[in-house]
CSV table of N, CA and C in Angstrom, one decimal:
chain,number,residue,atom,x,y,z
A,1,MET,N,6.0,-38.2,-28.9
A,1,MET,CA,7.1,-37.2,-29.0
A,1,MET,C,7.8,-37.1,-27.6
A,2,GLN,N,9.1,-37.1,-27.6
A,2,GLN,CA,9.8,-37.0,-26.4
A,2,GLN,C,10.3,-35.5,-26.2
A,3,LEU,N,10.3,-35.1,-25.0
A,3,LEU,CA,10.8,-33.7,-24.7
A,3,LEU,C,12.2,-33.8,-24.3
A,4,ASP,N,12.9,-32.8,-24.7
A,4,ASP,CA,14.4,-32.7,-24.4
A,4,ASP,C,14.4,-32.0,-23.0
A,5,VAL,N,14.7,-32.8,-22.0
A,5,VAL,CA,14.6,-32.3,-20.6
A,5,VAL,C,15.8,-31.4,-20.3
A,6,THR,N,16.8,-31.5,-21.0
A,6,THR,CA,18.0,-30.6,-20.8
A,6,THR,C,17.7,-29.2,-21.2
A,7,ARG,N,16.8,-28.9,-22.2
A,7,ARG,CA,16.6,-27.6,-22.6
A,7,ARG,C,15.4,-27.0,-21.9
A,8,CYS,N,14.7,-27.7,-21.0
A,8,CYS,CA,13.5,-27.2,-20.3
A,8,CYS,C,13.9,-26.7,-18.9
A,9,GLY,N,14.5,-25.5,-18.9
A,9,GLY,CA,14.8,-24.9,-17.6
A,9,GLY,C,13.6,-24.2,-17.1
A,10,PRO,N,13.8,-23.4,-16.0
A,10,PRO,CA,12.6,-22.8,-15.4
A,10,PRO,C,12.0,-21.7,-16.2
A,11,LEU,N,12.8,-21.0,-17.1
A,11,LEU,CA,12.3,-19.9,-17.9
A,11,LEU,C,12.1,-20.3,-19.4
A,12,SER,N,12.5,-21.5,-19.8
A,12,SER,CA,12.3,-21.9,-21.2
A,12,SER,C,10.9,-22.4,-21.4
A,13,HIS,N,10.5,-22.4,-22.7
A,13,HIS,CA,9.2,-22.9,-23.0
A,13,HIS,C,9.2,-24.2,-23.7
A,14,PRO,N,8.5,-25.2,-23.2
A,14,PRO,CA,8.5,-26.5,-23.8
A,14,PRO,C,7.8,-26.5,-25.2
A,15,ASP,N,8.0,-27.6,-25.9
A,15,ASP,CA,7.5,-27.7,-27.3
A,15,ASP,C,6.0,-27.6,-27.2
A,16,VAL,N,5.4,-26.8,-28.1
A,16,VAL,CA,3.9,-26.6,-28.1
A,16,VAL,C,3.2,-27.8,-28.4
A,17,HIS,N,3.7,-28.7,-29.2
A,17,HIS,CA,3.0,-29.9,-29.6
A,17,HIS,C,3.2,-31.1,-28.7
A,18,ALA,N,3.8,-30.9,-27.5
A,18,ALA,CA,4.0,-32.0,-26.6
A,18,ALA,C,2.7,-32.3,-25.9
A,19,PRO,N,2.5,-33.6,-25.6
A,19,PRO,CA,1.2,-33.9,-24.9
A,19,PRO,C,1.2,-33.4,-23.5
A,20,LEU,N,0.0,-33.1,-23.1
A,20,LEU,CA,-0.2,-32.5,-21.8
A,20,LEU,C,0.2,-33.4,-20.6
A,21,ALA,N,0.0,-34.7,-20.8
A,21,ALA,CA,0.4,-35.6,-19.7
A,21,ALA,C,2.0,-35.6,-19.5
A,22,THR,N,2.7,-35.5,-20.6
A,22,THR,CA,4.2,-35.4,-20.6
A,22,THR,C,4.6,-34.1,-19.8
A,23,LEU,N,3.9,-33.0,-20.2
A,23,LEU,CA,4.3,-31.8,-19.5
A,23,LEU,C,4.0,-31.8,-18.0
A,24,LEU,N,2.8,-32.4,-17.6
A,24,LEU,CA,2.5,-32.5,-16.2
A,24,LEU,C,3.4,-33.4,-15.5
A,25,ALA,N,3.8,-34.5,-16.1
A,25,ALA,CA,4.8,-35.4,-15.5
A,25,ALA,C,6.1,-34.7,-15.3
A,26,LEU,N,6.5,-33.9,-16.3
A,26,LEU,CA,7.8,-33.2,-16.2
A,26,LEU,C,7.8,-32.2,-15.0
A,27,ASN,N,6.7,-31.5,-15.0
A,27,ASN,CA,6.5,-30.5,-13.9
A,27,ASN,C,6.5,-31.1,-12.5
A,28,MET,N,5.8,-32.3,-12.4
A,28,MET,CA,5.7,-33.0,-11.2
A,28,MET,C,7.1,-33.5,-10.8
A,29,GLN,N,7.9,-34.0,-11.7
A,29,GLN,CA,9.2,-34.5,-11.5
A,29,GLN,C,10.1,-33.3,-11.0
A,30,ARG,N,10.0,-32.2,-11.6
A,30,ARG,CA,10.7,-31.0,-11.1
A,30,ARG,C,10.4,-30.6,-9.7
A,31,ALA,N,9.1,-30.6,-9.4
A,31,ALA,CA,8.6,-30.2,-8.0
A,31,ALA,C,9.1,-31.2,-7.0
A,32,VAL,N,9.1,-32.5,-7.3
A,32,VAL,CA,9.6,-33.5,-6.4
A,32,VAL,C,11.1,-33.4,-6.1
A,33,SER,N,11.8,-33.2,-7.2
A,33,SER,CA,13.3,-33.0,-7.0
A,33,SER,C,13.6,-31.8,-6.3
A,34,ALA,N,12.9,-30.7,-6.5
A,34,ALA,CA,13.2,-29.5,-5.7
A,34,ALA,C,12.8,-29.7,-4.2
A,35,ALA,N,11.7,-30.4,-3.9
A,35,ALA,CA,11.3,-30.6,-2.6
A,35,ALA,C,12.4,-31.5,-1.9
A,36,SER,N,12.9,-32.5,-2.6
A,36,SER,CA,13.9,-33.4,-2.0
A,36,SER,C,15.2,-32.7,-1.7
A,37,ARG,N,15.5,-31.7,-2.6
A,37,ARG,CA,16.8,-30.9,-2.4
A,37,ARG,C,16.6,-30.1,-1.1
A,38,VAL,N,15.5,-29.5,-0.9
A,38,VAL,CA,15.2,-28.7,0.3
A,38,VAL,C,15.2,-29.6,1.5
A,39,ALA,N,14.6,-30.7,1.4
A,39,ALA,CA,14.6,-31.6,2.6
A,39,ALA,C,16.0,-32.1,2.9
A,40,ARG,N,16.8,-32.4,1.9
A,40,ARG,CA,18.2,-32.8,2.2
A,40,ARG,C,19.0,-31.7,2.8
A,41,THR,N,18.8,-30.5,2.4
A,41,THR,CA,19.5,-29.3,2.9
A,41,THR,C,19.2,-29.1,4.4
A,42,VAL,N,17.8,-29.1,4.7
A,42,VAL,CA,17.4,-28.9,6.1
A,42,VAL,C,17.9,-30.1,7.0
A,43,ALA,N,17.8,-31.3,6.5
A,43,ALA,CA,18.3,-32.4,7.3
A,43,ALA,C,19.8,-32.3,7.6
A,44,THR,N,20.6,-31.9,6.6
A,44,THR,CA,22.0,-31.8,6.8
A,44,THR,C,22.3,-30.7,7.8
A,45,GLN,N,21.6,-29.5,7.7
A,45,GLN,CA,21.8,-28.4,8.6
A,45,GLN,C,21.4,-28.8,10.0
A,46,SER,N,20.3,-29.5,10.2
A,46,SER,CA,19.9,-29.9,11.5
A,46,SER,C,20.8,-30.9,12.2
A,47,LYS,N,21.3,-31.8,11.4
A,47,LYS,CA,22.3,-32.8,11.9
A,47,LYS,C,23.6,-32.2,12.3
A,48,ALA,N,24.0,-31.2,11.5
A,48,ALA,CA,25.3,-30.6,11.8
A,48,ALA,C,25.2,-29.8,13.1
A,49,SER,N,24.2,-29.0,13.3
A,49,SER,CA,24.1,-28.1,14.5
A,49,SER,C,23.5,-28.8,15.7
A,50,GLY,N,22.8,-29.9,15.5
A,50,GLY,CA,22.1,-30.6,16.6
A,50,GLY,C,20.8,-30.0,17.0
A,51,LYS,N,20.3,-29.0,16.3
A,51,LYS,CA,18.9,-28.5,16.6
A,51,LYS,C,18.3,-28.1,15.2
A,52,ARG,N,17.0,-27.9,15.3
A,52,ARG,CA,16.2,-27.7,14.1
A,52,ARG,C,16.5,-26.3,13.5
A,53,ALA,N,16.5,-26.2,12.2
A,53,ALA,CA,16.9,-24.9,11.6
A,53,ALA,C,15.6,-24.1,11.3
A,54,PHE,N,15.2,-23.2,12.2
A,54,PHE,CA,14.1,-22.3,11.9
A,54,PHE,C,14.7,-20.9,11.6
A,55,SER,N,14.1,-20.3,10.7
A,55,SER,CA,14.6,-18.9,10.4
A,55,SER,C,16.1,-18.9,10.0
A,56,ALA,N,16.5,-19.8,9.1
A,56,ALA,CA,17.8,-19.9,8.7
A,56,ALA,C,18.8,-20.2,9.8
A,57,GLY,N,18.3,-20.8,10.8
A,57,GLY,CA,19.2,-21.3,11.9
A,57,GLY,C,19.7,-20.2,12.9
A,58,HIS,N,19.2,-19.0,12.7
A,58,HIS,CA,19.7,-17.9,13.7
A,58,HIS,C,18.8,-18.0,14.9
A,59,ASP,N,19.4,-18.2,16.1
A,59,ASP,CA,18.7,-18.3,17.3
A,59,ASP,C,19.0,-17.1,18.2
A,60,THR,N,19.6,-16.1,17.8
A,60,THR,CA,20.0,-15.0,18.6
A,60,THR,C,18.8,-14.0,18.9
A,61,ASP,N,17.8,-13.9,18.0
A,61,ASP,CA,16.8,-12.9,18.2
A,61,ASP,C,15.5,-13.5,18.9
A,62,SER,N,15.5,-14.8,19.2
A,62,SER,CA,14.3,-15.4,19.7
A,62,SER,C,13.8,-14.8,21.0
A,63,GLY,N,14.7,-14.4,21.9
A,63,GLY,CA,14.3,-13.8,23.2
A,63,GLY,C,13.7,-12.4,22.9
A,64,MET,N,14.2,-11.7,22.0
A,64,MET,CA,13.7,-10.3,21.7
A,64,MET,C,12.2,-10.5,21.2
A,65,TRP,N,12.0,-11.4,20.2
A,65,TRP,CA,10.7,-11.6,19.7
A,65,TRP,C,9.7,-12.1,20.7
A,66,GLN,N,10.2,-12.9,21.6
A,66,GLN,CA,9.3,-13.5,22.6
A,66,GLN,C,8.8,-12.3,23.5
A,67,ASN,N,9.7,-11.4,23.9
A,67,ASN,CA,9.4,-10.3,24.7
A,67,ASN,C,8.4,-9.3,23.9
A,68,ILE,N,8.6,-9.1,22.6
A,68,ILE,CA,7.7,-8.3,21.8
A,68,ILE,C,6.3,-9.0,21.8
A,69,SER,N,6.3,-10.3,21.6
A,69,SER,CA,5.0,-11.0,21.6
A,69,SER,C,4.2,-10.8,22.9
A,70,ILE,N,4.9,-11.0,24.0
A,70,ILE,CA,4.3,-10.9,25.3
A,70,ILE,C,3.8,-9.5,25.5
A,71,GLY,N,4.6,-8.5,25.2
A,71,GLY,CA,4.2,-7.1,25.3
A,71,GLY,C,3.0,-6.8,24.4
A,72,GLY,N,2.9,-7.4,23.2
A,72,GLY,CA,1.8,-7.2,22.4
A,72,GLY,C,0.5,-7.8,23.0
A,73,PHE,N,0.6,-9.0,23.6
A,73,PHE,CA,-0.5,-9.6,24.2
A,73,PHE,C,-1.0,-8.7,25.4
A,74,VAL,N,-0.1,-8.2,26.2
A,74,VAL,CA,-0.4,-7.3,27.3
A,74,VAL,C,-1.1,-6.1,26.8
A,75,PHE,N,-0.6,-5.5,25.8
A,75,PHE,CA,-1.2,-4.2,25.2
A,75,PHE,C,-2.6,-4.5,24.7
A,76,VAL,N,-2.8,-5.6,23.9
A,76,VAL,CA,-4.1,-5.9,23.4
A,76,VAL,C,-5.1,-6.2,24.5
A,77,GLY,N,-4.7,-6.9,25.5
A,77,GLY,CA,-5.5,-7.2,26.7
A,77,GLY,C,-5.9,-5.9,27.4
A,78,GLY,N,-5.0,-5.0,27.6
A,78,GLY,CA,-5.2,-3.7,28.2
A,78,GLY,C,-6.2,-2.9,27.4
A,79,MET,N,-6.1,-2.9,26.1
A,79,MET,CA,-7.0,-2.1,25.2
A,79,MET,C,-8.4,-2.7,25.3
A,80,CYS,N,-8.5,-4.1,25.4
A,80,CYS,CA,-9.8,-4.7,25.5
A,80,CYS,C,-10.5,-4.3,26.8
A,81,VAL,N,-9.8,-4.2,27.9
A,81,VAL,CA,-10.3,-3.8,29.2
A,81,VAL,C,-10.8,-2.4,29.1
A,82,TYR,N,-9.9,-1.5,28.5
A,82,TYR,CA,-10.3,-0.1,28.4
A,82,TYR,C,-11.5,0.1,27.5
A,83,GLU,N,-11.6,-0.5,26.4
A,83,GLU,CA,-12.8,-0.4,25.5
A,83,GLU,C,-14.0,-0.9,26.2
A,84,TYR,N,-13.9,-2.0,27.0
A,84,TYR,CA,-15.1,-2.5,27.7
A,84,TYR,C,-15.6,-1.5,28.7
A,85,LYS,N,-14.6,-0.8,29.4
A,85,LYS,CA,-15.0,0.2,30.4
A,85,LYS,C,-15.7,1.4,29.7
A,86,VAL,N,-15.1,1.8,28.5
A,86,VAL,CA,-15.7,3.0,27.8
A,86,VAL,C,-17.1,2.6,27.3
A,87,HIS,N,-17.3,1.4,26.8
A,87,HIS,CA,-18.6,0.9,26.3
A,87,HIS,C,-19.6,0.9,27.5
A,88,MET,N,-19.2,0.4,28.6
A,88,MET,CA,-20.1,0.3,29.8
A,88,MET,C,-20.5,1.7,30.3
A,89,ASP,N,-19.5,2.6,30.3
A,89,ASP,CA,-19.9,4.0,30.7
A,89,ASP,C,-20.9,4.6,29.7
A,90,HIS,N,-20.7,4.3,28.5
A,90,HIS,CA,-21.6,4.9,27.5
A,90,HIS,C,-23.0,4.3,27.6
A,91,VAL,N,-23.1,3.0,27.8
A,91,VAL,CA,-24.4,2.4,28.0
A,91,VAL,C,-25.1,2.9,29.3
A,92,ALA,N,-24.3,3.1,30.3
A,92,ALA,CA,-24.9,3.5,31.6
A,92,ALA,C,-25.5,4.9,31.5
A,93,HIS,N,-25.1,5.8,30.6
A,93,HIS,CA,-25.7,7.1,30.4
A,93,HIS,C,-27.0,7.0,29.6
A,94,GLY,N,-27.4,5.9,29.1
A,94,GLY,CA,-28.6,5.8,28.4
A,94,GLY,C,-28.6,6.3,27.0
A,95,HIS,N,-27.4,6.2,26.3
A,95,HIS,CA,-27.3,6.8,25.0
A,95,HIS,C,-27.6,5.7,23.9
A,96,GLY,N,-28.4,4.7,24.3
A,96,GLY,CA,-28.7,3.6,23.3
A,96,GLY,C,-29.6,4.1,22.3
A,97,TYR,N,-29.8,3.3,21.3
A,97,TYR,CA,-30.8,3.6,20.2
A,97,TYR,C,-32.2,3.3,20.6
A,98,ASP,N,-33.0,4.3,20.6
A,98,ASP,CA,-34.4,4.2,21.0
A,98,ASP,C,-35.3,4.2,19.7
A,99,ARG,N,-35.9,3.1,19.3
A,99,ARG,CA,-36.6,3.0,18.1
A,99,ARG,C,-37.8,3.9,18.1
A,100,GLU,N,-38.5,4.0,19.2
A,100,GLU,CA,-39.7,4.8,19.2
A,100,GLU,C,-39.4,6.3,19.1
A,101,ALA,N,-38.3,6.7,19.7
A,101,ALA,CA,-38.0,8.1,19.6
A,101,ALA,C,-37.4,8.5,18.2
A,102,ASN,N,-36.9,7.5,17.5
A,102,ASN,CA,-36.3,7.7,16.2
A,102,ASN,C,-37.1,7.1,15.1
A,103,ASN,N,-38.4,7.1,15.2
A,103,ASN,CA,-39.2,6.5,14.2
A,103,ASN,C,-39.6,7.6,13.1
A,104,PHE,N,-38.8,7.7,12.1
A,104,PHE,CA,-39.0,8.7,11.1
A,104,PHE,C,-39.7,8.1,9.9
A,105,PRO,N,-40.7,8.7,9.3
A,105,PRO,CA,-41.4,8.0,8.2
A,105,PRO,C,-40.5,7.9,6.9
A,106,TYR,N,-39.6,8.8,6.7
A,106,TYR,CA,-38.8,8.7,5.5
A,106,TYR,C,-37.8,7.5,5.6
A,107,MET,N,-37.6,6.9,6.8
A,107,MET,CA,-36.7,5.8,6.8
A,107,MET,C,-37.4,4.5,6.4
A,108,ASN,N,-38.7,4.5,6.3
A,108,ASN,CA,-39.4,3.3,5.8
A,108,ASN,C,-40.0,3.5,4.4
A,109,PHE,N,-39.4,4.3,3.6
A,109,PHE,CA,-39.8,4.5,2.2
A,109,PHE,C,-39.6,3.3,1.4
A,110,ARG,N,-40.7,2.7,0.8
A,110,ARG,CA,-40.6,1.5,0.0
A,110,ARG,C,-41.1,1.8,-1.4
A,111,LEU,N,-40.4,1.4,-2.4
A,111,LEU,CA,-40.9,1.5,-3.8
A,111,LEU,C,-41.7,0.3,-4.1
A,112,LYS,N,-41.4,-0.8,-3.5
A,112,LYS,CA,-42.3,-2.0,-3.7
A,112,LYS,C,-42.2,-2.8,-2.4
A,113,GLN,N,-43.1,-3.7,-2.2
A,113,GLN,CA,-43.2,-4.5,-1.0
A,113,GLN,C,-42.1,-5.6,-1.0
A,114,TYR,N,-41.7,-6.0,0.1
A,114,TYR,CA,-40.7,-7.1,0.2
A,114,TYR,C,-41.5,-8.4,-0.2
A,115,PRO,N,-40.7,-9.4,-0.6
A,115,PRO,CA,-41.4,-10.6,-1.1
A,115,PRO,C,-41.9,-11.6,0.0
A,116,TRP,N,-41.8,-11.3,1.2
A,116,TRP,CA,-42.3,-12.2,2.2
A,116,TRP,C,-43.7,-11.8,2.7
A,117,SER,N,-44.3,-12.6,3.7
A,117,SER,CA,-45.7,-12.4,4.0
A,117,SER,C,-46.1,-11.0,4.4
A,118,CYS,N,-45.2,-10.4,5.2
A,118,CYS,CA,-45.5,-9.0,5.7
A,118,CYS,C,-44.5,-8.1,4.9
A,119,GLY,N,-44.9,-7.6,3.8
A,119,GLY,CA,-44.0,-6.9,2.9
A,119,GLY,C,-43.6,-5.5,3.3
A,120,ASP,N,-44.2,-5.0,4.4
A,120,ASP,CA,-43.8,-3.7,4.9
A,120,ASP,C,-42.7,-3.8,6.0
A,121,CYS,N,-42.4,-5.0,6.5
A,121,CYS,CA,-41.5,-5.1,7.6
A,121,CYS,C,-40.2,-5.7,7.0
A,122,ASN,N,-39.1,-5.3,7.7
A,122,ASN,CA,-37.8,-5.9,7.3
A,122,ASN,C,-37.8,-7.4,7.7
A,123,LEU,N,-36.9,-8.2,7.1
A,123,LEU,CA,-36.9,-9.6,7.3
A,123,LEU,C,-36.8,-10.1,8.7
A,124,PHE,N,-35.8,-9.5,9.5
A,124,PHE,CA,-35.6,-9.9,10.8
A,124,PHE,C,-36.2,-9.0,11.9
A,125,ASP,N,-37.2,-8.2,11.5
A,125,ASP,CA,-37.8,-7.3,12.4
A,125,ASP,C,-39.0,-8.0,13.1
A,126,ALA,N,-38.8,-8.7,14.1
A,126,ALA,CA,-39.8,-9.5,14.8
A,126,ALA,C,-40.9,-8.6,15.4
A,127,LYS,N,-40.6,-7.5,15.9
A,127,LYS,CA,-41.5,-6.6,16.6
A,127,LYS,C,-42.5,-6.1,15.5
A,128,CYS,N,-42.0,-5.6,14.4
A,128,CYS,CA,-42.9,-5.2,13.3
A,128,CYS,C,-43.8,-6.3,12.8
A,129,MET,N,-43.2,-7.5,12.6
A,129,MET,CA,-44.0,-8.6,12.1
A,129,MET,C,-45.2,-8.9,13.0
A,130,LYS,N,-44.9,-8.9,14.4
A,130,LYS,CA,-46.0,-9.2,15.3
A,130,LYS,C,-47.1,-8.1,15.3
A,131,GLU,N,-46.7,-6.8,15.1
A,131,GLU,CA,-47.6,-5.7,15.1
A,131,GLU,C,-48.5,-5.7,13.8
A,132,LYS,N,-47.9,-5.9,12.7
A,132,LYS,CA,-48.6,-5.6,11.4
A,132,LYS,C,-49.1,-6.9,10.8
A,133,CYS,N,-48.6,-8.0,11.1
A,133,CYS,CA,-49.0,-9.2,10.4
A,133,CYS,C,-49.8,-10.2,11.3
């Protein structure tokens, strides 16, 4: 069964009884023709102006966006330095997590044992594994 290619527009529905291979071939043909149209348009624009057409060929805003990008990199770098300083000041005061001081029995409440050799310890808790197993 042949498909009527003229009636198969982008919003029309092809015949339900058409073979799948025919439909795939038709869609592939459409995709290739659309890609070639785009390539011809870009090639024509770039040959006419003498430069590549990025962002619809407008080159007036590139300096502004370059300055915005540089400013963004400087801002992010400054924030990284600031956060590193805040983190180091916090660590210097000794506010870290102390496991021995915060060993509360309700935090180790187990309804059943874990399936590994030492069932009372968490999987990556090497200190507990050495003590109990």
